[in-house]
């Protein structure tokens, strides 16, 4: 439909004005060659302050509508991620993002090194001395904690 009427979505977004706080554009993608139209729609939605949901089948689009309708009048806290305020919960949340590190490993590391600073300054050999931390897991953890976030320019 977008290929036949490329102005339609932009006109509908303009007609909405600033009427709604949460604005969702649900798109049913029904073509294999969707890269260029989706780029155009993404730009239009971004300029119109819309959130895009892509559905690849009519069933998926229906499930999105059902889910949105279910949460329509609820507080955002229901779907917001819950992160505990205590130190161990934050430590577990950050360290378990490393592949193969689990909450038991976090307890082992915390008891052996005392703090995040102690864990992050440990060598691979020191990490492998902990029970349940093999060489592969130790290398992954060491790399995640010591790798630069911004690549260096040559």
Short mmCIF file of C-alpha atoms in Angstrom, two decimals, residues 63-74 78:
data_model
loop_
_atom_site.label_atom_id
_atom_site.label_comp_id
_atom_site.label_asym_id
_atom_site.label_seq_id
_atom_site.Cartn_x
_atom_site.Cartn_y
_atom_site.Cartn_z
CA UNK A 63 -1.14 -10.16 18.81
CA UNK A 64 0.47 -6.71 18.92
CA UNK A 65 -2.97 -5.06 18.94
CA UNK A 66 -4.17 -7.40 21.70
CA UNK A 67 -1.07 -6.67 23.80
CA UNK A 68 -1.33 -2.92 23.32
CA UNK A 69 -5.02 -2.98 24.20
CA UNK A 70 -4.30 -5.03 27.35
CA UNK A 71 -1.80 -2.44 28.62
CA UNK A 72 -3.72 0.60 27.37
CA UNK A 73 -4.80 2.00 30.75
CA UNK A 74 -2.09 0.48 32.93
CA UNK A 78 4.08 -3.12 34.74
#
